Amino acid sequence: MKVAGFSPIGVDSYRFPQTRGDSTFQWSDSLTVTRGRASYVTGFDIWYTRLDSDVNRNARPLVEFWGQRLQFPGPAALYDPGAQPEPLLGPASFAAMGVPQALRQTAAAVADSSLRLHRKQIDFLVQNTYRLGRNVRLIAGVRVMLNRLPESDDLRFEKSFDRNLFESQLSATQGACNQLPAAQSGDCLNRVSYLSRAFPRGFQDVFGAAPVNADPRVGLAWSPGSSGKWAIRAGWGRYGGQFPAVILNESRSTFPQYLSLNFREFPTSGGLLFNPAAPDHTDVHFLAPGSLNRLRQTDPVALLARDLIYNTVRLENVMPASGLQDPYSMQYGLTVERELFRDSVLSLAYVGTQGRNLLRMTEPDPYGPPMPYLLPFTGGLNGTAIPVFLGTNIVRENLSSSLFLTPTVARTFLETSGSSSYNSLQLDFRGRRAAGGLGYGAAFTWSHSIDNASDFFDTAGAPALPQDNLRNSERGSSGFDSRLRLAGHFIWEIPAAGKFLRGWQLAGICAAQTGQPFTVNTVYDVNQDGVLTDRLDNTDGLNIGGADRRTALGFAPSPGLPAAQLLSAAERKLGATGCRTGLAPGASN
């Protein structure tokens, strides 16, 4: 259970068993040949990576409570027109009333939730270094990567994307829809049509989009003049990688092997979710008797399109997007070095990186949770208004026509559409005095990192899912960005003064950096999209304190400040404050 603003109950690693093992095996070799002014390097890498995991809690029931705005239905004669209760209802109140915003259950075709995955990759490298004159060297090369498709030991993951099986289920369900009464047949057929478009075309379409990648690189090293005290280096390179195995691990709930269902809108969902032995009902009871989450039938398409015909259950699928690309970065830099005096060097450098095809999450099918209705009746203690909870109403505004027809599928995509940009100015001074046995160094970095997806998982900086379901409002300073950083060190070999001090060293390190950015989110689903990632509309009257020994930051609203004033008004959908616009205190060690 999760209550927004509080620690989760029962979903951490201490309460449910989970195992995870990652292994990487690599064999690499290279050959260098020198001919006159040129030096040639060729080589290869063979990679075998393996992921063994079992996260049992991914298949357990999950109940979520978060805050929402209230609506007050008319006519005014039903309640005291002068009573103006707080327009927001907090998560703890919903938990007290037993009205969750999400009531999730993962129904599985198989009982085993473990995953055994492996992947192979072969790389080839060719590089040439050419000496142009006495003080200039040019470098050029390319690395070619041949990527195999990921594989699972029991082919379970590949079967999840078996389009032929899926098409046969669609055809069978379409025929069954035609046998339903006319009032239900059209809706059933619309669901079949939507399901055919809502899922990837197949395993190859998802993971086979980038079978070959080529990473070129060029560089220059120049020592101007004849003194040998100056050095100028410049380079650019593309560096590729594999999309993280977390995409495969988190996609264990991939339809149709798993159905991640939300029963929030079904009036008797408690019996379905927590009591599999509840009396049978052919339209909705689909869990196998005596099991927590085993599917009774093997045709999930029929279950969604025909059996659950009245939009009482929503499928909330987590799946990889089609055409996943391997992530890569373009790194470039220019460095100027100068030997100031013997064994001491000062360098000034610009270093930049552009990241592309980074992993991120989106939810393109917004579908808001029920909107609570409250009637503030008068006649309570001392004449005060008594809020009476009347029920819920589904909010379906600003939705596409396809979701009007089939508002039962909400997809969360794991996709490689993120990007980042890093620019920095780096100053470094290092040296050593051999006579005194002293080594020292100091480095200063002034940088800025910007991205639209700092992490795949929720962090203290921001939730993984964007505020607007897609990506338009998520670009900002990276959650790990630190603009200024200063570090220094020294190592002193203590002069021998007797046998007890012989061989001793004294060393020290100091480091200081500015704080990292963070986002102030709210526990209210202000824009009613069913995703709790809403940001504040303003911070007027919100006092942000400094750090102490107990908490990183302190937040306190000014006395008498209504919480609603920090959130978007009803006609505004997104909070106006930017992503990761707050700044935590700096740190020094």
C-alpha positions in Angstrom: 0.0 0.0 0.0 1.2 3.5 -0.8 -0.2 6.7 0.7 1.3 9.7 -1.1 3.6 11.6 1.2 4.3 8.6 3.4 6.7 5.7 3.2 5.2 2.7 1.4 3.9 -0.3 3.4 4.8 -3.8 2.4 6.5 -3.3 -1.0 10.2 -2.9 0.0 13.0 -5.4 -0.1 12.7 -6.3 3.5 9.1 -7.7 3.3 9.0 -9.5 0.0 11.6 -11.9 -1.3 13.6 -10.8 -4.3 16.8 -11.8 -6.0 18.9 -10.3 -8.7 22.2 -11.2 -10.3 24.1 -9.5 -13.1 27.0 -11.1 -14.8 29.3 -9.8 -17.6 31.9 -11.9 -19.4 34.3 -10.2 -21.8 37.1 -11.5 -24.0 39.1 -8.8 -25.8 42.4 -8.7 -27.7 44.3 -6.3 -29.9 47.2 -6.2 -32.3 49.4 -3.1 -32.9 51.6 -2.7 -36.0 54.0 0.2 -36.6 55.1 1.2 -40.1 57.2 4.4 -40.4 55.2 7.3 -39.0 51.9 5.3 -38.7 50.7 3.0 -36.0 47.8 0.7 -36.6 45.6 -1.0 -34.0 43.0 -3.6 -34.6 41.1 -5.7 -32.1 37.9 -7.2 -30.9 35.6 -7.5 -27.9 33.2 -10.4 -27.3 30.6 -9.7 -24.6 28.1 -12.0 -22.9 25.8 -10.4 -20.3 23.4 -12.3 -18.1 20.5 -11.1 -15.9 18.9 -13.5 -13.3 16.1 -11.9 -11.3 13.0 -12.6 -9.4 11.1 -9.5 -8.1 8.0 -11.2 -6.6 6.4 -7.9 -5.5 5.9 -6.9 -9.2 3.1 -9.5 -9.2 1.5 -8.5 -5.9 -1.6 -6.4 -5.3 -0.9 -2.7 -4.9 -3.3 -0.1 -3.4 -2.5 3.6 -3.8 -4.1 6.7 -2.1 -3.3 10.3 -3.2 -5.0 13.6 -2.9 -7.5 15.2 -5.3 -9.6 18.2 -5.8 -13.2 18.1 -4.7 -16.3 18.8 -6.6 -19.6 20.0 -5.0 -22.6 19.0 -7.0 -25.8 21.0 -6.9 -28.5 22.0 -6.4 -27.4 24.4 -3.6 -30.5 23.4 -1.5 -28.8 20.2 -0.7 -26.1 21.9 1.4 -25.3 25.1 3.1 -24.3 27.6 0.4 -22.2 29.5 2.9 -20.0 26.5 3.7 -16.8 26.6 1.8 -14.7 23.6 2.9 -11.1 23.1 1.8 -11.2 22.3 -2.0 -8.5 19.6 -1.5 -8.8 16.3 0.1 -5.5 14.7 1.2 -4.2 11.2 0.8 -4.6 10.2 4.4 -8.3 11.2 4.2 -8.8 8.8 1.3 -7.0 6.1 3.1 -9.3 6.6 6.1 -12.4 6.4 3.9 -11.0 3.3 2.1 -11.3 5.0 -1.3 -8.0 4.3 -3.2 -7.1 6.0 -6.5 -5.5 2.8 -7.7 -6.2 -0.8 -6.9 -3.8 -2.9 -8.9 -3.5 -6.6 -9.4 -1.1 -8.4 -11.8 -2.8 -11.5 -13.2 -0.4 -14.0 -14.7 -0.7 -16.8 -17.2 2.2 -18.6 -15.3 3.0 -18.7 -11.6 6.7 -18.1 -12.0 7.7 -14.5 -11.9 11.5 -15.1 -12.3 13.4 -14.0 -15.4 16.5 -15.5 -16.9 17.9 -13.3 -19.7 21.2 -13.1 -21.7 22.6 -11.2 -24.6 25.7 -11.4 -26.8 27.6 -8.6 -28.5 30.7 -8.6 -30.7 32.8 -5.4 -31.3 35.6 -4.7 -33.8 38.1 -1.8 -33.6 40.4 -0.2 -36.1 42.5 2.8 -35.3 45.4 4.7 -36.9 47.8 7.1 -35.3 49.9 9.1 -37.7 52.9 11.3 -36.7 52.8 14.4 -38.8 56.1 16.1 -38.1 58.0 15.9 -34.8 55.3 17.5 -32.6 51.9 16.6 -34.2 49.9 13.3 -34.0 46.6 12.6 -35.7 44.3 9.8 -34.5 41.3 8.3 -36.3 39.4 5.1 -35.7 36.1 3.4 -35.7 34.4 0.7 -33.5 31.7 -1.5 -35.1 29.3 -3.3 -32.8 27.2 -6.3 -33.8 24.2 -6.6 -31.4 22.3 -9.8 -30.9 18.7 -9.9 -29.8 18.2 -10.5 -26.1 17.1 -14.0 -25.2 15.4 -15.7 -22.3 16.2 -19.2 -21.2 12.6 -20.5 -21.5 11.7 -18.2 -24.4 9.0 -16.6 -22.2 10.0 -13.1 -23.1 10.0 -13.8 -26.8 6.5 -15.5 -26.5 5.2 -12.3 -24.9 5.8 -10.6 -28.3 4.4 -13.5 -30.4 2.4 -11.5 -32.9 1.0 -14.6 -34.6 -0.5 -15.9 -31.4 -1.9 -12.4 -30.6 -3.5 -12.1 -34.0 -5.2 -15.5 -33.6 -6.7 -14.3 -30.3 -7.9 -11.1 -31.9 -9.7 -13.1 -34.6 -11.3 -15.5 -32.2 -12.5 -12.6 -30.0 -13.8 -10.7 -33.0 -16.0 -13.6 -33.8 -17.2 -13.9 -30.2 -18.0 -10.1 -30.3 -20.3 -10.6 -33.2 -22.3 -13.1 -31.2 -23.0 -10.6 -28.4 -26.2 -8.5 -28.3 -26.2 -5.4 -30.5 -25.8 -3.1 -27.5 -22.5 -4.8 -26.6 -21.2 -6.0 -29.9 -20.0 -2.6 -31.2 -18.1 -1.8 -28.0 -16.5 -5.2 -28.0 -15.3 -4.8 -31.6 -14.0 -1.4 -30.8 -11.9 -2.9 -28.1 -10.5 -5.6 -30.4 -9.6 -2.9 -32.9 -7.8 -0.8 -30.3 -5.9 -3.8 -28.8 -4.6 -4.6 -32.3 -3.0 -1.1 -32.5 -2.0 -0.8 -28.8 0.8 -3.3 -28.7 4.1 -3.8 -30.6 4.2 -5.7 -33.9 6.6 -8.3 -32.5 9.8 -9.2 -30.7 12.0 -8.3 -33.7 10.2 -4.9 -34.1 11.0 -3.9 -30.5 14.5 -5.2 -29.9 16.0 -5.6 -33.4 15.9 -2.0 -34.6 19.7 -1.4 -34.1 21.6 -4.6 -35.0 24.7 -2.7 -36.1 26.3 0.5 -34.7 29.4 2.3 -35.7 31.3 4.6 -33.4 33.9 6.9 -35.2 36.5 8.9 -33.3 39.2 11.5 -34.2 41.9 13.2 -32.2 44.8 15.6 -32.3 47.9 16.0 -30.1 50.3 19.0 -30.7 53.2 20.4 -28.9 53.9 23.8 -30.4 57.4 25.2 -30.3 60.6 23.5 -29.5 60.6 23.8 -25.7 58.2 20.9 -25.1 56.4 22.8 -22.3 53.1 23.3 -24.2 50.6 20.6 -25.2 47.3 21.0 -27.0 44.9 18.1 -27.3 41.5 17.9 -29.1 39.2 15.0 -29.8 35.7 13.9 -30.7 34.2 10.5 -30.4 30.9 8.6 -30.4 30.6 6.0 -27.7 27.7 3.5 -27.9 26.2 1.1 -25.3 23.4 -1.3 -24.9 20.0 -0.3 -23.6 19.9 -1.4 -19.9 18.6 -4.8 -19.0 16.1 -3.0 -16.8 13.9 -2.7 -19.9 13.6 -6.4 -20.0 13.3 -6.8 -16.2 10.6 -4.2 -15.8 8.6 -5.6 -18.8 7.9 -8.8 -17.1 4.2 -7.6 -16.9 4.1 -7.5 -20.7 0.7 -8.3 -22.2 -0.5 -11.0 -22.9 1.6 -13.1 -20.5 0.7 -10.7 -17.7 -2.3 -8.5 -17.1 -1.6 -5.5 -14.9 -5.2 -4.6 -14.0 -6.6 -1.6 -12.0 -10.0 -2.5 -10.3 -10.5 1.0 -8.9 -13.7 1.7 -10.8 -15.3 -1.7 -10.2 -17.8 -1.5 -7.3 -17.1 -5.0 -5.9 -13.4 -5.0 -6.8 -12.4 -5.9 -3.2 -13.8 -9.4 -3.7 -11.9 -9.8 -7.0 -8.6 -8.4 -5.7 -8.3 -9.9 -2.2 -10.6 -12.9 -2.2 -10.0 -15.2 -5.2 -12.5 -17.7 -3.7 -15.4 -15.2 -4.1 -18.6 -16.5 -5.7 -18.1 -17.1 -9.4 -19.5 -14.6 -12.0 -18.8 -15.5 -15.6 -18.5 -12.0 -16.7 -15.8 -10.8 -14.3 -14.4 -13.6 -12.2 -11.3 -14.6 -14.1 -8.8 -15.6 -11.4 -8.1 -19.3 -10.9 -9.7 -20.7 -7.7 -7.2 -20.9 -4.8 -4.6 -18.6 -6.4 -3.7 -15.0 -5.8 -3.1 -13.9 -9.4 -3.3 -16.9 -11.8 -5.5 -16.4 -14.8 -8.4 -18.9 -15.2 -8.4 -18.5 -19.0 -5.6 -18.3 -21.5 -7.1 -15.7 -23.9 -6.5 -12.3 -22.4 -7.9 -10.5 -25.5 -11.3 -12.1 -24.9 -11.1 -11.2 -21.2 -10.5 -7.5 -22.0 -12.7 -7.1 -25.0 -15.7 -9.4 -24.3 -15.8 -10.4 -20.6 -15.0 -7.1 -19.1 -17.4 -5.3 -21.4 -18.5 -2.5 -19.0 -15.2 -0.7 -18.6 -15.0 -1.8 -15.0 -11.3 -2.8 -15.1 -8.5 -0.9 -16.7 -5.4 -2.6 -18.2 -2.2 -0.7 -17.1 0.5 -2.2 -19.2 4.2 -1.6 -18.8 6.0 -2.4 -22.1 9.0 -1.4 -24.2 8.2 0.9 -27.1 8.7 -0.2 -30.6 12.1 0.4 -32.3 14.3 0.6 -29.2 17.7 2.2 -30.0 21.0 1.6 -28.2 22.0 4.7 -26.2 25.2 6.6 -27.2 27.1 9.7 -26.3 29.1 12.2 -28.4 32.1 13.4 -26.3 34.4 16.2 -27.3 37.0 18.3 -25.7 39.9 20.8 -26.1 42.8 20.9 -23.6 45.7 23.3 -23.3 48.6 22.3 -20.9 51.6 24.2 -19.8 54.6 23.0 -17.7 55.1 25.9 -15.2 58.2 24.6 -13.6 59.8 21.2 -13.2 57.3 18.4 -12.4 54.3 20.9 -12.2 51.6 21.2 -14.9 48.7 23.6 -15.3 45.9 22.6 -17.7 42.7 24.3 -18.9 40.1 22.3 -20.8 36.6 22.5 -22.2 34.8 19.1 -22.1 31.3 18.5 -23.5 29.0 15.5 -23.9 25.7 15.0 -25.8 23.7 11.9 -24.8 21.1 10.4 -27.1 18.7 7.5 -27.0 18.6 7.6 -23.2 16.2 5.4 -21.4 13.0 7.1 -20.1 9.4 6.4 -19.3 6.2 8.0 -20.8 2.5 7.3 -20.4 0.8 8.4 -23.6 -2.7 7.3 -22.6 -3.9 9.7 -19.8 -6.9 8.4 -18.0 -7.7 10.1 -14.7 -8.8 8.5 -11.5 -12.3 9.0 -10.0 -13.1 12.5 -8.9 -14.6 12.6 -5.4 -17.8 14.3 -4.6 -18.5 15.8 -1.2 -21.6 17.5 0.3 -20.9 19.8 3.2 -24.1 19.4 5.2 -24.7 21.8 8.1 -26.0 20.8 11.5 -22.8 19.4 13.0 -21.2 20.4 16.3 -21.7 24.1 17.0 -23.4 24.5 13.5 -20.2 23.5 11.6 -20.4 21.8 8.2 -20.0 18.0 8.1 -18.5 16.7 4.8 -20.3 13.7 3.6 -18.6 11.5 1.0 -21.1 10.6 -1.8 -19.0 8.6 -4.3 -16.9 9.1 -7.4 -17.2 10.2 -10.9 -14.9 9.3 -13.8 -13.3 12.4 -15.4 -12.8 12.0 -19.1 -11.8 15.4 -20.5 -9.3 16.1 -23.2 -9.1 12.5 -24.2 -8.7 11.2 -27.7 -11.6 9.6 -29.5 -10.0 6.2 -29.4 -9.9 6.4 -25.6 -13.6 7.4 -25.5 -14.3 4.1 -27.3 -11.9 2.1 -25.2 -10.8 3.8 -22.0 -9.5 0.5 -20.6 -5.9 0.5 -21.7 -3.3 2.8 -20.2 0.2 2.1 -21.4 3.5 3.0 -19.8 6.3 2.9 -22.4 9.9 2.2 -21.7 11.6 4.0 -24.5 14.9 5.3 -25.6 13.9 8.9 -26.4 15.8 10.8 -23.7 18.6 13.2 -24.4 21.2 15.2 -22.4 23.7 17.9 -22.8 26.9 18.5 -20.6 29.3 21.4 -20.9 32.2 22.2 -18.6 35.3 24.3 -18.1 38.0 22.4 -16.1 41.1 23.8 -14.5 43.7 21.4 -13.1 47.1 22.0 -11.4 49.3 19.1 -10.3 52.9 18.6 -9.4 55.5 16.9 -7.3 58.6 18.0 -5.5 60.9 15.0 -5.5 63.4 16.5 -3.1 60.9 17.1 -0.4 58.8 14.0 -1.1 55.7 16.1 -1.7 52.9 15.6 -4.3 50.0 17.9 -4.6 47.1 18.8 -6.9 43.9 20.8 -7.2 41.1 20.8 -9.7 38.2 23.2 -10.3 35.1 22.4 -12.6 32.4 24.8 -13.7 29.8 22.8 -15.5 26.1 22.4 -16.3 24.2 19.2 -17.2 20.8 19.4 -18.8 18.4 16.5 -19.7 14.8 15.4 -19.9 15.3 12.1 -18.1 17.9 12.0 -15.3 16.9 8.5 -14.1 14.7 5.7 -15.1 13.5 5.2 -11.5 11.9 7.8 -9.1 14.6 9.7 -7.3 14.7 12.6 -4.8 15.2 15.0 -7.8 12.0 14.1 -9.7 9.7 11.2 -10.6 10.6 9.1 -13.5 7.3 9.7 -15.3 6.9 13.3 -16.6 4.2 15.7 -15.4 2.5 15.9 -18.8 2.7 12.1 -19.5 5.1 12.7 -22.4 8.1 15.0 -22.3 7.2 18.7 -23.1 7.8 20.0 -19.6 10.7 17.8 -18.4 13.8 19.4 -19.8 15.9 21.0 -17.1 19.0 20.7 -15.0 20.0 17.1 -14.4 19.1 15.6 -11.0 22.9 15.0 -10.4 24.0 18.4 -11.7 26.5 20.3 -9.6 27.6 23.6 -11.1 30.8 24.2 -9.2 33.3 21.7 -7.7 36.7 22.1 -6.2 39.0 19.3 -5.1 42.5 19.2 -3.8 45.0 16.7 -2.4 48.5 16.3 -1.1 50.8 13.4 -0.2 53.9 14.0 1.9 56.6 11.3 2.6 57.6 12.1 6.1 61.4 12.4 6.3 63.0 9.4 8.1 63.9 10.4 11.7 64.6 7.1 13.3 63.3 3.6 12.5 59.8 4.4 13.8 59.1 7.1 11.2 60.7 5.4 8.2 58.3 4.7 5.4 55.4 6.8 6.8 53.2 9.1 4.6 50.8 11.9 5.4 48.0 12.5 2.9 44.9 14.6 2.7 41.9 15.3 0.4 39.4 18.1 0.5 36.4 18.5 -1.8 33.6 21.0 -2.0 30.7 21.3 -4.4 27.5 23.2 -4.9 24.1 21.5 -4.2 22.1 19.4 -6.6 18.7 20.5 -8.0 15.4 19.0 -6.9 11.7 19.2 -7.8 8.9 20.0 -5.4 6.0 17.8 -6.2 2.6 17.6 -4.7 0.6 14.6 -3.4 -2.5 15.8 -5.4 -3.3 14.7 -8.9 -4.1 18.2 -10.0 -4.3 17.6 -13.8 -6.4 14.4 -13.3 -4.3 12.2 -15.6 -4.0 9.3 -13.2 -0.3 9.8 -12.7 1.0 11.4 -9.5 3.8 13.6 -10.9 2.2 17.0 -10.6 4.4 20.0 -9.7 3.6 23.1 -7.8 2.2 26.1 -9.7 4.2 28.6 -7.5 6.2 28.7 -4.4 4.7 31.9 -3.0 4.6 31.6 0.8 6.5 28.3 0.9 9.5 28.7 3.1 12.4 26.4 2.3 14.8 26.0 5.2 18.5 25.0 5.3 20.1 21.7 6.0 20.5 20.3 9.5 21.6 17.0 11.0 18.2 15.3 10.7 16.7 16.4 7.4 18.2 17.5 4.1 15.7 20.3 3.6 12.8 21.8 5.5 9.5 23.0 4.0 7.0 25.0 5.8 4.1 27.1 4.4 3.5 30.5 5.9 0.8 30.6 8.6 -2.7 30.6 7.1 -1.5 29.8 3.6 -4.1 27.6 1.8 -2.5 24.7 0.1 -4.7 25.2 -2.9 -2.9 28.5 -3.7 0.3 26.5 -4.5 -1.4 24.4 -7.1 -2.7 25.0 -10.6 -6.3 26.4 -10.8 -9.0 24.2 -12.2 -8.6 25.5 -15.7 -4.9 25.0 -15.7 -3.5 21.5 -16.2 0.2 21.6 -15.3 2.2 23.2 -12.5 4.1 26.2 -13.7 7.3 25.6 -11.7 10.0 24.0 -13.7 11.5 20.5 -13.4 14.4 20.4 -10.9 14.4 24.1 -10.2 15.1 23.9 -6.5 18.7 23.8 -5.3 19.9 21.8 -2.3 22.7 23.0 0.0 26.3 22.4 -1.0 28.5 19.8 0.5 32.1 19.6 1.6 34.4 16.8 2.7 
